[in-house]
Short mmCIF file of C-alpha atoms in Angstrom, two decimals:
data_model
loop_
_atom_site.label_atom_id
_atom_site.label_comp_id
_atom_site.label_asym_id
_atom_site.label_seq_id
_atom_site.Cartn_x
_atom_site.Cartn_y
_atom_site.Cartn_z
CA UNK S 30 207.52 177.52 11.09
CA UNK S 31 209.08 173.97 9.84
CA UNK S 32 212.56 174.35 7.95
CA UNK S 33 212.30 174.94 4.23
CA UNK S 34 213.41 170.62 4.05
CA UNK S 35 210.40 169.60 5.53
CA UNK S 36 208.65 171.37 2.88
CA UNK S 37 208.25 168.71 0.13
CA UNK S 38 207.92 165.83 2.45
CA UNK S 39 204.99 167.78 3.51
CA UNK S 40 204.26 168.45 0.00
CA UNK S 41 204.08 164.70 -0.81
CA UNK S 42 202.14 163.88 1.99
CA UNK S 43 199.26 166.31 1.41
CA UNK S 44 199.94 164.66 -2.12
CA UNK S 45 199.41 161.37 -1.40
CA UNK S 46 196.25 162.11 1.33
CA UNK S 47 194.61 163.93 -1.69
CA UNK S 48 194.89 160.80 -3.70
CA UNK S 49 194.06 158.38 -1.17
CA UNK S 50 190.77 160.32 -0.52
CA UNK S 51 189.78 160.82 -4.19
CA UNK S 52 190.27 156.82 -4.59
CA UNK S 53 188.55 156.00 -1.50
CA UNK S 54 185.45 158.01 -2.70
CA UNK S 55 185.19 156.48 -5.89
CA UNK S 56 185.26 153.16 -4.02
CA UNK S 57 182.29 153.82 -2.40
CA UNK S 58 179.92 154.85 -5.11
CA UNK S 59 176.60 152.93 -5.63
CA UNK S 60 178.00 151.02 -8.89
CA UNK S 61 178.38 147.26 -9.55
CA UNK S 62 181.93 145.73 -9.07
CA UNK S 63 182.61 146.32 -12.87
CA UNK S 64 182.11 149.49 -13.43
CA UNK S 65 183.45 150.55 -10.02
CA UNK S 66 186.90 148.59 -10.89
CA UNK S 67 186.66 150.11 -13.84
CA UNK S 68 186.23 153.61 -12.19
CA UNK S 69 188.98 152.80 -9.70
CA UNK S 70 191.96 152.09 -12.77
CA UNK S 71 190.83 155.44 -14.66
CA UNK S 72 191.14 157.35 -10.82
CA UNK S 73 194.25 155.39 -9.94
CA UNK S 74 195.85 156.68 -13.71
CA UNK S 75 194.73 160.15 -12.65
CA UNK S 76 196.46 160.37 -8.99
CA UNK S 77 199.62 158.20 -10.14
CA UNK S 78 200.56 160.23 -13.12
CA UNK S 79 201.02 159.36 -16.44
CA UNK S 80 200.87 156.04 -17.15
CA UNK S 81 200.82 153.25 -20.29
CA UNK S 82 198.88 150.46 -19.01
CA UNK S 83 197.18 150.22 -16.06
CA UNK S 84 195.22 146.61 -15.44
CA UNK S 85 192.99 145.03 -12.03
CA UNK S 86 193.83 141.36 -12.77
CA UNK S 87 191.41 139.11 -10.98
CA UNK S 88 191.64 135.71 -10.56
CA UNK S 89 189.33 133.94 -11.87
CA UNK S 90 189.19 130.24 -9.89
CA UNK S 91 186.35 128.19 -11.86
CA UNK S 92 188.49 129.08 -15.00
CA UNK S 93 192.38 128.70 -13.24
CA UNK S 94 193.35 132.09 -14.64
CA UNK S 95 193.81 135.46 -14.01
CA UNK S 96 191.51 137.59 -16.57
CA UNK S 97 191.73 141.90 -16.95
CA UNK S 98 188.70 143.53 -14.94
CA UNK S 99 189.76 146.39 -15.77
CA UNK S 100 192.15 148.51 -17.85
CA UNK S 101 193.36 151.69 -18.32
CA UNK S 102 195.46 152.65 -21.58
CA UNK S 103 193.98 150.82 -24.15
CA UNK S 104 190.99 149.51 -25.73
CA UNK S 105 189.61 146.67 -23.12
CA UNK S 106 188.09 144.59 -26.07
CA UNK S 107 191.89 143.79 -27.08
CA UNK S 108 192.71 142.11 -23.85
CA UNK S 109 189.33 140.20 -24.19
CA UNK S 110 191.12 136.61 -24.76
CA UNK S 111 193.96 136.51 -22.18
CA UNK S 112 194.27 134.82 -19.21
CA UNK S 113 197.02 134.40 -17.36
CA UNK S 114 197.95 130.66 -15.79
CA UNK S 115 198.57 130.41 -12.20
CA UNK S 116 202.59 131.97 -11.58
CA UNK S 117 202.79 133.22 -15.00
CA UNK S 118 204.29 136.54 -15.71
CA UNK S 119 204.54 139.57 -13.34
CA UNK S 120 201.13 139.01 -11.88
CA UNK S 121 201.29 134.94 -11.33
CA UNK S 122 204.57 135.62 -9.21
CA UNK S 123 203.14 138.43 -7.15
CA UNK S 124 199.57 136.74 -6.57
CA UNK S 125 201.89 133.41 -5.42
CA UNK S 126 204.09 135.87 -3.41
CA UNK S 127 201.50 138.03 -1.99
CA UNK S 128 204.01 140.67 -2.19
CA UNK S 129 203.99 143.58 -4.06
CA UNK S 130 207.11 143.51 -6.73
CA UNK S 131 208.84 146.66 -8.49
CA UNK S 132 210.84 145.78 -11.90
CA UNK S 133 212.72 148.75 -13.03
CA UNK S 134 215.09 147.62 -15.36
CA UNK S 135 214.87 145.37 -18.45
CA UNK S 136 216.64 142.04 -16.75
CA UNK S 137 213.97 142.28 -14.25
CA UNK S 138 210.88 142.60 -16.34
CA UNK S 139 212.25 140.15 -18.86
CA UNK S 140 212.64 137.40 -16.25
CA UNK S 141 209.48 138.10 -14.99
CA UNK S 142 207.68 138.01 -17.95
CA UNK S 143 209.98 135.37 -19.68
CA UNK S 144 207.53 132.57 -18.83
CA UNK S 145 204.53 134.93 -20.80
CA UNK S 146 202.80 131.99 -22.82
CA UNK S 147 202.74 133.62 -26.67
CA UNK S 148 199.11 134.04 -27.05
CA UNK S 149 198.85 136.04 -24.24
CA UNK S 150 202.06 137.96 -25.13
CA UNK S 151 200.77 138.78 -28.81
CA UNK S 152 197.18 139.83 -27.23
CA UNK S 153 199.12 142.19 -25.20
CA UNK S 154 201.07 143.60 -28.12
CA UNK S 155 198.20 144.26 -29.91
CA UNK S 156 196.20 145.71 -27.55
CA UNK S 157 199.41 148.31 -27.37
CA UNK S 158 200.56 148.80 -30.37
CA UNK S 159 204.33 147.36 -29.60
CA UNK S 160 205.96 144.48 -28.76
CA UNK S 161 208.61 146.45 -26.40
CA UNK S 162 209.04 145.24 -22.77
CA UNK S 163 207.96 148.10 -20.21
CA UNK S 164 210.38 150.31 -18.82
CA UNK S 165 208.88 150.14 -15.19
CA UNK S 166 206.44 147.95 -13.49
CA UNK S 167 204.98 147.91 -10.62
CA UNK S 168 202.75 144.86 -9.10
CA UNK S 169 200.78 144.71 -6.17
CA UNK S 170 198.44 142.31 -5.03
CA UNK S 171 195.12 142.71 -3.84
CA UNK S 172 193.93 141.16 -0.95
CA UNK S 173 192.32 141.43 2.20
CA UNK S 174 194.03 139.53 5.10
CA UNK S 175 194.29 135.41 3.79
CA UNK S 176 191.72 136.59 1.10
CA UNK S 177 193.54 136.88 -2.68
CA UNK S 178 191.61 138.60 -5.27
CA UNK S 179 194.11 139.86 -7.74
CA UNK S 180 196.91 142.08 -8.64
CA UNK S 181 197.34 145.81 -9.59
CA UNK S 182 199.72 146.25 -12.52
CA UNK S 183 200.66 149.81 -13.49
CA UNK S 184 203.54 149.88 -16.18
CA UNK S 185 205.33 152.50 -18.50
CA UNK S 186 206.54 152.01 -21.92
CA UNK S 187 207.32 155.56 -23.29
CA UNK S 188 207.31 158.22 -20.28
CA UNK S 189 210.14 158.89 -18.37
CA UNK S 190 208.03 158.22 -14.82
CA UNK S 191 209.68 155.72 -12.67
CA UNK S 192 208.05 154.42 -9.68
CA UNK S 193 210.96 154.10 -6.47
CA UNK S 194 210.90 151.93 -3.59
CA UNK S 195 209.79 155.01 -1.52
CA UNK S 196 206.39 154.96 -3.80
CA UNK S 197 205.97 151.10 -2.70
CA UNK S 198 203.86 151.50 0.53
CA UNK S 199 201.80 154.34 -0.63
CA UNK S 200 200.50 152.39 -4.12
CA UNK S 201 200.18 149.38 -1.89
CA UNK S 202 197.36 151.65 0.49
CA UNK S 203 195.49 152.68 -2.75
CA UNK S 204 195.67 148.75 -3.88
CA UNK S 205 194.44 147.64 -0.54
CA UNK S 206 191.33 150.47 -0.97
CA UNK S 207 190.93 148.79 -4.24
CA UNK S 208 190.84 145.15 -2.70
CA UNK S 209 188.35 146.26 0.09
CA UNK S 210 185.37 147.36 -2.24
CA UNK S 211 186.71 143.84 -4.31
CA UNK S 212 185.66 142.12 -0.48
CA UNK S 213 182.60 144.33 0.29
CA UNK S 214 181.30 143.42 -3.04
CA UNK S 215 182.04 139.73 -2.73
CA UNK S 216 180.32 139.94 0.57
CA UNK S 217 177.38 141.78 -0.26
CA UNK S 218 176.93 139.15 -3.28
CA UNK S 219 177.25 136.05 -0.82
CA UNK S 220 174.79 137.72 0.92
CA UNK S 221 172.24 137.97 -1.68
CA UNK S 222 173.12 134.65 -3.05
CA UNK S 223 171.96 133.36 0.03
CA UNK S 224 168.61 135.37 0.63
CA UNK S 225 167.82 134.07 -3.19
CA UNK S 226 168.68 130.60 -2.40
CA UNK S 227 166.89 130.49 0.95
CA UNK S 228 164.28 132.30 -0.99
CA UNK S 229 164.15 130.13 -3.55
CA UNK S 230 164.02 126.78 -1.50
CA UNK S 231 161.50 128.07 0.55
CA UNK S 232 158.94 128.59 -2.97
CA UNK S 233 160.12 126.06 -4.25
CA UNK S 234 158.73 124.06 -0.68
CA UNK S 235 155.43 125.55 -1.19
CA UNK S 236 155.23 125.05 -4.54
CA UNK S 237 155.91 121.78 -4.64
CA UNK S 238 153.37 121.63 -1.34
CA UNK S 239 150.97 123.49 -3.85
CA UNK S 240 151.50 121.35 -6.44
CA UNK S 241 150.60 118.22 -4.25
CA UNK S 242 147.33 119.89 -3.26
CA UNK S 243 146.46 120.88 -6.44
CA UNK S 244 147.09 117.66 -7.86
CA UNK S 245 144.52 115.90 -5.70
CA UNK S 246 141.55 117.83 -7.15
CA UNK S 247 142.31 116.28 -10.63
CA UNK S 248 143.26 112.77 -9.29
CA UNK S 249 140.35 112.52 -7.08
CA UNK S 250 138.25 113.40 -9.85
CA UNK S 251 139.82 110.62 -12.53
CA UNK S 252 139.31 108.09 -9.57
CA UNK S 253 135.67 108.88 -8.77
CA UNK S 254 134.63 108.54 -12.26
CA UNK S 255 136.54 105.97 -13.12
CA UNK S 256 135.31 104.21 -10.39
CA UNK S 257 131.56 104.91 -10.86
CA UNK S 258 132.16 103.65 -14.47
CA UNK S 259 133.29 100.25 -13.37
CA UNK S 260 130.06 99.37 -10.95
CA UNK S 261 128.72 96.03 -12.52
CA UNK S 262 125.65 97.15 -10.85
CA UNK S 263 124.72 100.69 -12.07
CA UNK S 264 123.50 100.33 -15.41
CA UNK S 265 124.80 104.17 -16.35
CA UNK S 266 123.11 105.42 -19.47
CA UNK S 267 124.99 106.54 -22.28
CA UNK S 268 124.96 110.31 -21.61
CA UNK S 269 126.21 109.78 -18.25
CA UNK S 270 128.89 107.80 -19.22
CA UNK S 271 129.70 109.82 -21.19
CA UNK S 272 129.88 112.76 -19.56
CA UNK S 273 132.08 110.85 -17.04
CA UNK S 274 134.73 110.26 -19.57
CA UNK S 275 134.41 113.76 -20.40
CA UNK S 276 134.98 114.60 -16.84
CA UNK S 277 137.82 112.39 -16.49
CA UNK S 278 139.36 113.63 -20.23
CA UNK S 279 139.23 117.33 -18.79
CA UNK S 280 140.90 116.69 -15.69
CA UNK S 281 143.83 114.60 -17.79
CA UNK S 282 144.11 117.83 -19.22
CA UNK S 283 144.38 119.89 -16.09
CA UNK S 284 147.11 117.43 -14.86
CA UNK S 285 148.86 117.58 -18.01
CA UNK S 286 149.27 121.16 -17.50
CA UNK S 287 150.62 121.80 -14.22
CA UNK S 288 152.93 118.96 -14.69
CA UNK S 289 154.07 120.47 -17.86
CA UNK S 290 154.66 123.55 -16.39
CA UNK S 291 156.81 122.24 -13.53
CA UNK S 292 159.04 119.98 -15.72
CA UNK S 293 159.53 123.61 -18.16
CA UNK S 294 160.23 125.19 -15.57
CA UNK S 295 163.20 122.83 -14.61
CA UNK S 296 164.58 123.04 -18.42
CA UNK S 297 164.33 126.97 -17.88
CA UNK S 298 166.62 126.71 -14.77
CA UNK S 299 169.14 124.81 -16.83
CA UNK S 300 168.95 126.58 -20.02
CA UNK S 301 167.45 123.94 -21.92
CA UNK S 302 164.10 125.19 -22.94
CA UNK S 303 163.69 124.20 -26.97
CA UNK S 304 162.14 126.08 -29.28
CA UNK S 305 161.61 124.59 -32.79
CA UNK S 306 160.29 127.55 -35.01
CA UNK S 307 157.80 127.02 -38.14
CA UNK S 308 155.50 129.06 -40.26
CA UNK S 309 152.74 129.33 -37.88
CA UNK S 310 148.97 131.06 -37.63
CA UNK S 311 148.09 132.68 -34.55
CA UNK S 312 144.56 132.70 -34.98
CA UNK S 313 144.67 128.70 -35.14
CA UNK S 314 146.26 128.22 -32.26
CA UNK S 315 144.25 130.94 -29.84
CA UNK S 316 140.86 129.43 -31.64
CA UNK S 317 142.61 125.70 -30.74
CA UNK S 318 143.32 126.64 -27.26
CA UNK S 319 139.75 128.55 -26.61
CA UNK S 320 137.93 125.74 -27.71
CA UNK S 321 139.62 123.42 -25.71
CA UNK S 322 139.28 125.59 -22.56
CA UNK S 323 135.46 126.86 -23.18
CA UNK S 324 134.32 123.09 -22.72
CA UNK S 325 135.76 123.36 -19.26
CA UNK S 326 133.47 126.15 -18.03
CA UNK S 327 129.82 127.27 -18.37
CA UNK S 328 130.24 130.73 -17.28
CA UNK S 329 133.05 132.25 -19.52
CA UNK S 330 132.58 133.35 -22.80
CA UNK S 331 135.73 133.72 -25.17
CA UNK S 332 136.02 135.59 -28.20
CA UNK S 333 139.15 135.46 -30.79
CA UNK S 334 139.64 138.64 -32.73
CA UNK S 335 142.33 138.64 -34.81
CA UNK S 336 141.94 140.90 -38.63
CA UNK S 337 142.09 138.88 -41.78
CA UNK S 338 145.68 140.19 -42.96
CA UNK S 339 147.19 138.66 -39.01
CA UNK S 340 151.14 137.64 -40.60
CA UNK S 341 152.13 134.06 -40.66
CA UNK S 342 154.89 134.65 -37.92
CA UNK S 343 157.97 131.97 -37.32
CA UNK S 344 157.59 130.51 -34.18
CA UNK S 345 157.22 127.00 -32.03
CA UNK S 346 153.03 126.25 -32.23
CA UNK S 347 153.61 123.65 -29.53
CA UNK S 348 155.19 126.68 -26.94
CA UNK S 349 153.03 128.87 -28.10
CA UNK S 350 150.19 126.51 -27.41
CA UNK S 351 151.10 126.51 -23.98
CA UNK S 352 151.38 130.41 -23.33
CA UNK S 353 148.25 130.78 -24.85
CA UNK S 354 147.16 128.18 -22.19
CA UNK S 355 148.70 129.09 -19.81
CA UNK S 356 147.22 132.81 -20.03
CA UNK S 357 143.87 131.94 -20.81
CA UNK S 358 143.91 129.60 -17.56
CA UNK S 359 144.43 132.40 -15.71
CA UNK S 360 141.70 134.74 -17.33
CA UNK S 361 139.19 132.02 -16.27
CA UNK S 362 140.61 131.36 -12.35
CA UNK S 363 140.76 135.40 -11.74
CA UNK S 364 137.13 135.55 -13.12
CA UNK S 365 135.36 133.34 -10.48
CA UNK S 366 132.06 135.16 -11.55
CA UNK S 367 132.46 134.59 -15.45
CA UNK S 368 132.41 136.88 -18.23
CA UNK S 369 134.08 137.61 -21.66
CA UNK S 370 137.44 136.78 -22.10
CA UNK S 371 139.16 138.16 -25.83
CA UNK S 372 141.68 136.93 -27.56
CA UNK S 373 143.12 139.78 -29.77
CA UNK S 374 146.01 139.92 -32.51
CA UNK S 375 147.22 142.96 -33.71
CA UNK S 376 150.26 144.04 -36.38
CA UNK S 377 152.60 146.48 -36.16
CA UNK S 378 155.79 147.40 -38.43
CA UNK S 379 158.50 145.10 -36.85
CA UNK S 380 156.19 143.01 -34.41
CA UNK S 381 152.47 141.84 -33.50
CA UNK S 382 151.43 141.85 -29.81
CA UNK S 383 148.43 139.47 -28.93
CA UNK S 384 146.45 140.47 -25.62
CA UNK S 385 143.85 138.08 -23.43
CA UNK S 386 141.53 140.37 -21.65
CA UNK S 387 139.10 139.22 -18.89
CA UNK S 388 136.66 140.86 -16.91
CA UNK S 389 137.98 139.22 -13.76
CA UNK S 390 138.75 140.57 -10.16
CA UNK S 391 142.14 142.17 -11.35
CA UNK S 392 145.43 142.18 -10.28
CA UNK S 393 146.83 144.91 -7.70
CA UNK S 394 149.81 147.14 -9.06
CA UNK S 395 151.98 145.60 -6.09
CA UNK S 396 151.72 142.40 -7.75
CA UNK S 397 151.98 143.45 -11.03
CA UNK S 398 156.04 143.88 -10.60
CA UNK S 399 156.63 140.46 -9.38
CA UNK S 400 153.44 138.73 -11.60
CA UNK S 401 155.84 137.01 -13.84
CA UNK S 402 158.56 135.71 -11.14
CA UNK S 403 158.64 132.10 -10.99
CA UNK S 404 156.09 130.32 -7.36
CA UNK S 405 154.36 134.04 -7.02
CA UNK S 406 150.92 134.01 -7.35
CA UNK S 407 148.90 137.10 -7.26
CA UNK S 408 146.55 137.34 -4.52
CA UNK S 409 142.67 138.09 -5.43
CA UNK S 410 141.86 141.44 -3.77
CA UNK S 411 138.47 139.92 -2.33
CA UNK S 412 140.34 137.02 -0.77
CA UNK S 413 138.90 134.74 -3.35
CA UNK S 414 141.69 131.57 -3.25
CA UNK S 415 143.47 131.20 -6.79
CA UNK S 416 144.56 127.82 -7.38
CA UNK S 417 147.66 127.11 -9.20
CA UNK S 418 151.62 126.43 -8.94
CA UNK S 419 152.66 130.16 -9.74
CA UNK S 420 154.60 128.90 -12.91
CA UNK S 421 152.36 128.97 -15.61
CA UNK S 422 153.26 132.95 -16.83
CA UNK S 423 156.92 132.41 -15.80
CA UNK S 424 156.98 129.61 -18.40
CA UNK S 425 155.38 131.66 -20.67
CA UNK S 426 157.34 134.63 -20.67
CA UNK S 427 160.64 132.14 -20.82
CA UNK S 428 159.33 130.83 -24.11
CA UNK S 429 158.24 134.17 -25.52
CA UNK S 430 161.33 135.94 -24.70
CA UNK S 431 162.75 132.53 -26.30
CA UNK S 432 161.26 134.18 -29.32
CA UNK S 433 162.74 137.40 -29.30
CA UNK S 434 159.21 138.70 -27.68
CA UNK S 435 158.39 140.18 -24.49
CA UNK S 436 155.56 139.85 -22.10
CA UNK S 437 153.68 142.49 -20.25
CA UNK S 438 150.31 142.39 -17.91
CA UNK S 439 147.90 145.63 -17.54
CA UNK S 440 145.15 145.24 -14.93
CA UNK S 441 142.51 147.80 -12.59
CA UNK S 442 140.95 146.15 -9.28
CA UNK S 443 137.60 144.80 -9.89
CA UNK S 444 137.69 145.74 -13.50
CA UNK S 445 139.99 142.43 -14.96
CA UNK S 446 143.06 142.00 -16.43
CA UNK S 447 145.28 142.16 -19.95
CA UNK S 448 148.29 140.20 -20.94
CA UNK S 449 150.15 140.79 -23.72
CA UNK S 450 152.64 139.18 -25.74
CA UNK S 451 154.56 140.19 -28.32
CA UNK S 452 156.56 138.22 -31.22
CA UNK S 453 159.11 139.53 -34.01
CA UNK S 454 157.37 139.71 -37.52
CA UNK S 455 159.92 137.52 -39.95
CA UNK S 456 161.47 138.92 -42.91
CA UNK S 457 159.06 136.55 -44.91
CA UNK S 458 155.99 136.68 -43.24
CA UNK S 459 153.90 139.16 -45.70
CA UNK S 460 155.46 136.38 -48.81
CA UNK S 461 154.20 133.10 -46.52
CA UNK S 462 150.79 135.21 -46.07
CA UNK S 463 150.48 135.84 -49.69
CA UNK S 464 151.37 132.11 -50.78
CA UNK S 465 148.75 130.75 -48.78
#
């Protein structure tokens, strides 16, 4: 048996091994970085005792300052505006220092903290409820080798807990758990970053290969009529002519969309898709677009069914233009064999959805998840090829969610396919309907 003096330093130790496991499992849930730092302050409160504050500061290096991720102690919407400047305060200096720093009497926190710019000092104050200078702090940085993500600060204001130099190495092994899931995370995200962006440039290849191909069709097209047109010696009747110009007109068209859609597609990327809303009729535009798109085949037949009392709803009639376009393009390339394709409005209390039905080779429920992702194009389940850039219901869902609408697709193999879209009713729409 040990001598009764061992006792508590085997006391502390099972202590401290207790802690370090609890911590080091709640580091390894399945939770983003957020709510696992998050997680990790309200564990590391529980294991240290009592405490007044407890803050992860990470630095954040596109902004140049060092911003809460999370807190423990007080409400984290109070500390929402401060940041903290490169060396300022308790966490600048230990950052800089990369070592950890204890401050346990008031000369020593009020240097520290002397060089606190006011806004971030009054923030602070708030957030607690006093303006007094903590009692104790303790600040530890968290990093992982030359890496630097942060600092732990754990401070009291009111409770007579004082953190000693002998607690130093032991809060430094719980801050170093803390920075490891900050570098697995980091990891893991520079790891998807670049499977997206070696996805991406690898669509964005065959799109633009895609969009080369498909733009050929149209061009060749324009030039053969064109060209047929200007033969001094073919006297071409009238009808024939034309029907050329028609030909060439249509195909205009067809270029005019895909081009379109790849230059929206570039303002979605950026966050610069527009949207200029006005009372608009959703009947006129579906009837606008359906004419426009039954001169273009033989075999489809399109019906528009909306009911007399359809809202006036406020949106942009040039976007939504192209969504019906877009969607009713589709109907007629996944229906190689023809058939009906409806164009339905319908009202509900807050909303009213519109759908575009075909009768079309359908859509598999594997590509149903991805349908609306930007390059994907859904394959036809009897191999028949679908031309297109993959963009045209990725543009549309941008500018109905633009709206405040959503976007969903229903289909069965060999049965066809339903889109829907929906679009907020506005406060006025039932007055606008009545006025006109």
């Amino acid at each position: 048996m040990l001598p009764s003096n061992h006792h508590p330093r085997i006391a502390r130790l099972t202590d401290e091994l207790t802690a370090l496991n609890k911590v080091a499992r709640t580091l390894t849930t399945a939770l983003e970085l957020p709510d696992l730092l998050n997680a990790a302050i309200h564990t590391l409160a529980e294991v240290l005792g009592p405490l007044d504050l407890g803050l992860i500061m990470l630095w954040d290096a596109a902004a140049g300052v060092f911003r809460p991720a999370a807190v423990w102690g007080c409400d984290p919407q109070d500390l929402h505006g401060v940041g903290l400047q490169a060396g300022e305060s308790i966490t600048g200096k230990v950052f800089d220092e990369g070592v950890a720093r204890l401050l346990n009497t008031p000369e020593q926190i009020e240097q520290a903290m002397a060089d606190l710019r006011p806004a971030n000092r009054a923030a602070l104050a708030r957030a607690l409820g006093v303006e007094l200078l903590p009692r104790n702090a303790l600040a530890v940085p968290l990093q992982v080798g030359q890496r630097k993500f942060g600092v732990l600060l754990i401070e009291t204001l009111h409770r007579d807990i004082e953190y000693a130099e002998e607690d130093m190495p032991f809060i430094q092994m719980l801050a170093d758990l803390v920075a490891l899931a900050i570098d697995r995370a980091r990891l893991e995200a520079e790891a998807k970053e670049s499977r997206d962006a070696q996805r991406t440039d690898r669509l964005r290849s065959e799109v633009m290969a895609t969009l080369s191909h498909e733009l050929r069709t149209p061009l060749a097209a324009i030039k053969g009529y064109s060209t047929a047109l200007l033969i001094d010696d073919i006297a071409w009747p009238e009808h024939k002519q034309r029907e050329f110009l028609r030909m060439i007109d249509e195909e205009c068209d067809n270029m005019q969309v895909m081009i379109s859609n790849v230059l929206d597609s570039a303002l979605i990327d950026i966050g610069q898709l527009a949207i200029d809303p006005e009372p608009v009729r959703l009947v006129r535009l579906a009837q606008e677009v359906v004419d426009e798109i039954q001169h273009r085949t033989d075999i489809h037949r399109f019906v528009v069914d909306f009911p007399p009392d359809f809202p006036i709803v406020q949106a942009d009639p040039y976007r939504l233009k192209q969504v019906f376009r877009n969607i009713c393009d589709n109907a007629v390339k996944y229906s190689p064999n023809g058939g009906l394709v409806v164009v339905r409005g319908e009202v509900r209390p807050n909303d009213v959805v519109v759908s575009i039905a075909d009768q079309g080779v359908g859509i598999s429920p594997e590509d149903l998840i991805p349908l609306f992702e930007k390059y994907f194009r859904a394959k036809s389940p009897g191999g028949y090829f679908v031309p297109g850039t993959g963009l045209g219901l990725p543009v549309a869902r941008a500018i109905i969610e633009a709206h405040k609408g959503r976007i969903w697709a229903e289909s069965t193999v060999g049965q066809g396919t339903t889109l829907y879209f929906s679009l907020p009713r506005s406060d006025d729409s039932d007055e606008a309907d009545a006025e006109s």
